[in-house]
């Protein structure tokens, strides 16, 4: 099997997410630079996800199905925990104390990541547990 490349995805993701903390994007036709900044930040998170997926599973694709996991029974609680951590970070990102240095939509993006991570972990937990076809 050919080597799966993930480095360029990771670098692009880091650069796109980093630009959300700077005011570099012009206002564009919609008259608001925050929209362009948010779009590029979301694209950056998408690139980081692709880099993580390819590095973790050594395969092209985007869906971390349970058959790709080395130890789904031991990993799914950790994945759910990571998702809950992202949800906690989304709550903290919306607080006034950090609002000055975080982008306005940071809480929404972190909530999305957290909810998708929790959903993935619970799905794998259900597939290997109560919904398992093994007898």
PDB file of C-alpha atoms in Angstrom:
ATOM      1  CA  UNK A   1       0.000   0.000   0.000  1.00  0.00           C
ATOM      2  CA  UNK A   2       1.300   3.444  -0.905  1.00  0.00           C
ATOM      3  CA  UNK A   3       2.324   5.846   1.820  1.00  0.00           C
ATOM      4  CA  UNK A   4      -0.455   8.244   2.777  1.00  0.00           C
ATOM      5  CA  UNK A   5       0.729  11.847   2.937  1.00  0.00           C
ATOM      6  CA  UNK A   6      -0.669  14.069   5.648  1.00  0.00           C
ATOM      7  CA  UNK A   7       1.993  16.750   6.311  1.00  0.00           C
ATOM      8  CA  UNK A   8       0.769  19.297   3.751  1.00  0.00           C
ATOM      9  CA  UNK A   9      -2.767  19.007   5.130  1.00  0.00           C
ATOM     10  CA  UNK A  10      -1.467  19.666   8.630  1.00  0.00           C
ATOM     11  CA  UNK A  11       0.606  22.698   7.636  1.00  0.00           C
ATOM     12  CA  UNK A  12      -2.267  24.202   5.651  1.00  0.00           C
ATOM     13  CA  UNK A  13      -4.625  23.606   8.576  1.00  0.00           C
ATOM     14  CA  UNK A  14      -2.298  25.246  11.095  1.00  0.00           C
ATOM     15  CA  UNK A  15      -1.825  28.300   8.874  1.00  0.00           C
ATOM     16  CA  UNK A  16      -5.543  28.678   8.179  1.00  0.00           C
ATOM     17  CA  UNK A  17      -6.503  28.330  11.839  1.00  0.00           C
ATOM     18  CA  UNK A  18      -3.704  30.695  12.916  1.00  0.00           C
ATOM     19  CA  UNK A  19      -4.999  33.424  10.610  1.00  0.00           C
ATOM     20  CA  UNK A  20      -8.230  33.535  12.617  1.00  0.00           C
ATOM     21  CA  UNK A  21      -6.295  35.197  15.459  1.00  0.00           C
ATOM     22  CA  UNK A  22      -5.029  37.935  13.120  1.00  0.00           C
ATOM     23  CA  UNK A  23      -6.932  40.531  11.148  1.00  0.00           C
ATOM     24  CA  UNK A  24      -5.519  39.753   7.709  1.00  0.00           C
ATOM     25  CA  UNK A  25      -8.579  38.973   5.608  1.00  0.00           C
ATOM     26  CA  UNK A  26     -10.034  41.875   3.607  1.00  0.00           C
ATOM     27  CA  UNK A  27     -13.706  42.721   4.083  1.00  0.00           C
ATOM     28  CA  UNK A  28     -14.602  41.316   0.657  1.00  0.00           C
ATOM     29  CA  UNK A  29     -17.879  41.831  -1.185  1.00  0.00           C
ATOM     30  CA  UNK A  30     -19.959  41.165   1.933  1.00  0.00           C
ATOM     31  CA  UNK A  31     -18.332  44.060   3.803  1.00  0.00           C
ATOM     32  CA  UNK A  32     -17.254  41.977   6.786  1.00  0.00           C
ATOM     33  CA  UNK A  33     -13.782  40.465   7.199  1.00  0.00           C
ATOM     34  CA  UNK A  34     -14.973  38.211  10.018  1.00  0.00           C
ATOM     35  CA  UNK A  35     -16.947  36.092   7.569  1.00  0.00           C
ATOM     36  CA  UNK A  36     -13.874  35.420   5.429  1.00  0.00           C
ATOM     37  CA  UNK A  37     -11.775  34.786   8.527  1.00  0.00           C
ATOM     38  CA  UNK A  38     -14.325  32.302   9.846  1.00  0.00           C
ATOM     39  CA  UNK A  39     -14.585  30.515   6.525  1.00  0.00           C
ATOM     40  CA  UNK A  40     -10.807  30.137   6.293  1.00  0.00           C
ATOM     41  CA  UNK A  41     -10.682  28.961   9.927  1.00  0.00           C
ATOM     42  CA  UNK A  42     -13.281  26.270   9.246  1.00  0.00           C
ATOM     43  CA  UNK A  43     -11.344  25.205   6.156  1.00  0.00           C
ATOM     44  CA  UNK A  44      -8.257  24.999   8.376  1.00  0.00           C
ATOM     45  CA  UNK A  45     -10.045  22.722  10.840  1.00  0.00           C
ATOM     46  CA  UNK A  46     -11.091  20.573   7.892  1.00  0.00           C
ATOM     47  CA  UNK A  47      -7.461  20.315   6.776  1.00  0.00           C
ATOM     48  CA  UNK A  48      -6.360  19.427  10.309  1.00  0.00           C
ATOM     49  CA  UNK A  49      -8.995  16.705  10.426  1.00  0.00           C
ATOM     50  CA  UNK A  50      -7.784  15.208   7.126  1.00  0.00           C
ATOM     51  CA  UNK A  51      -4.179  15.305   8.406  1.00  0.00           C
ATOM     52  CA  UNK A  52      -5.191  13.630  11.686  1.00  0.00           C
ATOM     53  CA  UNK A  53      -7.228  10.956   9.898  1.00  0.00           C
ATOM     54  CA  UNK A  54      -4.494  10.089   7.417  1.00  0.00           C
ATOM     55  CA  UNK A  55      -1.793  10.034  10.097  1.00  0.00           C
ATOM     56  CA  UNK A  56      -3.878   7.977  12.538  1.00  0.00           C
ATOM     57  CA  UNK A  57      -5.335   5.404  10.157  1.00  0.00           C
ATOM     58  CA  UNK A  58      -2.690   5.447   7.364  1.00  0.00           C
ATOM     59  CA  UNK A  59      -5.381   5.381   4.710  1.00  0.00           C
ATOM     60  CA  UNK A  60      -7.042   7.962   2.474  1.00  0.00           C
ATOM     61  CA  UNK A  61     -10.607   8.706   3.418  1.00  0.00           C
ATOM     62  CA  UNK A  62     -12.577  10.731   5.927  1.00  0.00           C
ATOM     63  CA  UNK A  63     -14.787   8.397   7.977  1.00  0.00           C
ATOM     64  CA  UNK A  64     -13.226   6.726  11.038  1.00  0.00           C
ATOM     65  CA  UNK A  65     -15.324   3.570  10.962  1.00  0.00           C
ATOM     66  CA  UNK A  66     -14.935   1.167  13.863  1.00  0.00           C
ATOM     67  CA  UNK A  67     -13.119  -1.453  11.755  1.00  0.00           C
ATOM     68  CA  UNK A  68     -10.151   0.936  11.423  1.00  0.00           C
ATOM     69  CA  UNK A  69      -9.674   1.311  15.178  1.00  0.00           C
ATOM     70  CA  UNK A  70      -6.967  -0.849  16.781  1.00  0.00           C
ATOM     71  CA  UNK A  71      -8.734  -1.027  20.168  1.00  0.00           C
ATOM     72  CA  UNK A  72     -12.281   0.314  19.836  1.00  0.00           C
ATOM     73  CA  UNK A  73     -13.351  -1.021  23.232  1.00  0.00           C
ATOM     74  CA  UNK A  74     -10.576   0.875  24.991  1.00  0.00           C
ATOM     75  CA  UNK A  75     -10.565   3.940  22.738  1.00  0.00           C
ATOM     76  CA  UNK A  76     -14.181   5.011  22.495  1.00  0.00           C
ATOM     77  CA  UNK A  77     -14.380   6.360  26.087  1.00  0.00           C
ATOM     78  CA  UNK A  78     -11.248   8.422  25.411  1.00  0.00           C
ATOM     79  CA  UNK A  79     -12.809   9.809  22.235  1.00  0.00           C
ATOM     80  CA  UNK A  80     -15.969  10.761  24.123  1.00  0.00           C
ATOM     81  CA  UNK A  81     -13.787  12.375  26.803  1.00  0.00           C
ATOM     82  CA  UNK A  82     -11.939  14.392  24.171  1.00  0.00           C
ATOM     83  CA  UNK A  83     -15.283  15.530  22.755  1.00  0.00           C
ATOM     84  CA  UNK A  84     -16.448  16.629  26.193  1.00  0.00           C
ATOM     85  CA  UNK A  85     -13.169  18.527  26.573  1.00  0.00           C
ATOM     86  CA  UNK A  86     -13.886  20.362  23.309  1.00  0.00           C
ATOM     87  CA  UNK A  87     -17.368  21.195  24.590  1.00  0.00           C
ATOM     88  CA  UNK A  88     -15.838  22.600  27.776  1.00  0.00           C
ATOM     89  CA  UNK A  89     -13.405  24.639  25.681  1.00  0.00           C
ATOM     90  CA  UNK A  90     -16.324  25.953  23.622  1.00  0.00           C
ATOM     91  CA  UNK A  91     -17.997  27.122  26.823  1.00  0.00           C
ATOM     92  CA  UNK A  92     -14.800  28.826  27.954  1.00  0.00           C
ATOM     93  CA  UNK A  93     -14.294  30.443  24.530  1.00  0.00           C
ATOM     94  CA  UNK A  94     -17.670  32.138  24.874  1.00  0.00           C
ATOM     95  CA  UNK A  95     -16.837  33.702  28.241  1.00  0.00           C
ATOM     96  CA  UNK A  96     -16.174  37.436  28.395  1.00  0.00           C
ATOM     97  CA  UNK A  97     -12.735  36.921  29.932  1.00  0.00           C
ATOM     98  CA  UNK A  98     -11.353  35.258  26.792  1.00  0.00           C
ATOM     99  CA  UNK A  99     -13.620  36.980  24.284  1.00  0.00           C
ATOM    100  CA  UNK A 100     -11.013  39.706  23.788  1.00  0.00           C
ATOM    101  CA  UNK A 101      -8.421  37.377  22.255  1.00  0.00           C
ATOM    102  CA  UNK A 102     -10.582  34.615  20.767  1.00  0.00           C
ATOM    103  CA  UNK A 103     -12.467  34.967  17.484  1.00  0.00           C
ATOM    104  CA  UNK A 104     -16.197  35.568  17.959  1.00  0.00           C
ATOM    105  CA  UNK A 105     -17.179  32.233  16.437  1.00  0.00           C
ATOM    106  CA  UNK A 106     -14.581  30.136  18.302  1.00  0.00           C
ATOM    107  CA  UNK A 107     -17.175  28.733  20.694  1.00  0.00           C
ATOM    108  CA  UNK A 108     -19.424  27.641  17.843  1.00  0.00           C
ATOM    109  CA  UNK A 109     -16.588  25.905  15.989  1.00  0.00           C
ATOM    110  CA  UNK A 110     -15.356  24.180  19.148  1.00  0.00           C
ATOM    111  CA  UNK A 111     -18.929  23.076  19.910  1.00  0.00           C
ATOM    112  CA  UNK A 112     -19.211  21.548  16.453  1.00  0.00           C
ATOM    113  CA  UNK A 113     -15.948  19.655  16.872  1.00  0.00           C
ATOM    114  CA  UNK A 114     -16.932  18.512  20.362  1.00  0.00           C
ATOM    115  CA  UNK A 115     -20.372  17.290  19.359  1.00  0.00           C
ATOM    116  CA  UNK A 116     -19.049  15.412  16.317  1.00  0.00           C
ATOM    117  CA  UNK A 117     -16.313  13.807  18.430  1.00  0.00           C
ATOM    118  CA  UNK A 118     -18.761  12.730  21.128  1.00  0.00           C
ATOM    119  CA  UNK A 119     -21.122  11.378  18.473  1.00  0.00           C
ATOM    120  CA  UNK A 120     -18.315   9.364  16.842  1.00  0.00           C
ATOM    121  CA  UNK A 121     -17.204   7.910  20.174  1.00  0.00           C
ATOM    122  CA  UNK A 122     -20.754   6.997  21.213  1.00  0.00           C
ATOM    123  CA  UNK A 123     -21.366   5.411  17.808  1.00  0.00           C
ATOM    124  CA  UNK A 124     -18.311   3.171  18.128  1.00  0.00           C
ATOM    125  CA  UNK A 125     -19.244   2.351  21.723  1.00  0.00           C
ATOM    126  CA  UNK A 126     -22.733   1.336  20.623  1.00  0.00           C
ATOM    127  CA  UNK A 127     -21.490  -0.701  17.643  1.00  0.00           C
ATOM    128  CA  UNK A 128     -19.068  -2.756  19.728  1.00  0.00           C
ATOM    129  CA  UNK A 129     -21.438  -2.937  22.708  1.00  0.00           C
ATOM    130  CA  UNK A 130     -25.235  -3.075  22.662  1.00  0.00           C
ATOM    131  CA  UNK A 131     -25.553  -3.047  18.856  1.00  0.00           C
ATOM    132  CA  UNK A 132     -22.860  -5.661  18.265  1.00  0.00           C
ATOM    133  CA  UNK A 133     -23.775  -8.542  15.960  1.00  0.00           C
ATOM    134  CA  UNK A 134     -21.365 -10.925  17.666  1.00  0.00           C
ATOM    135  CA  UNK A 135     -22.931 -13.509  19.951  1.00  0.00           C
TER     136      UNK A 135
END
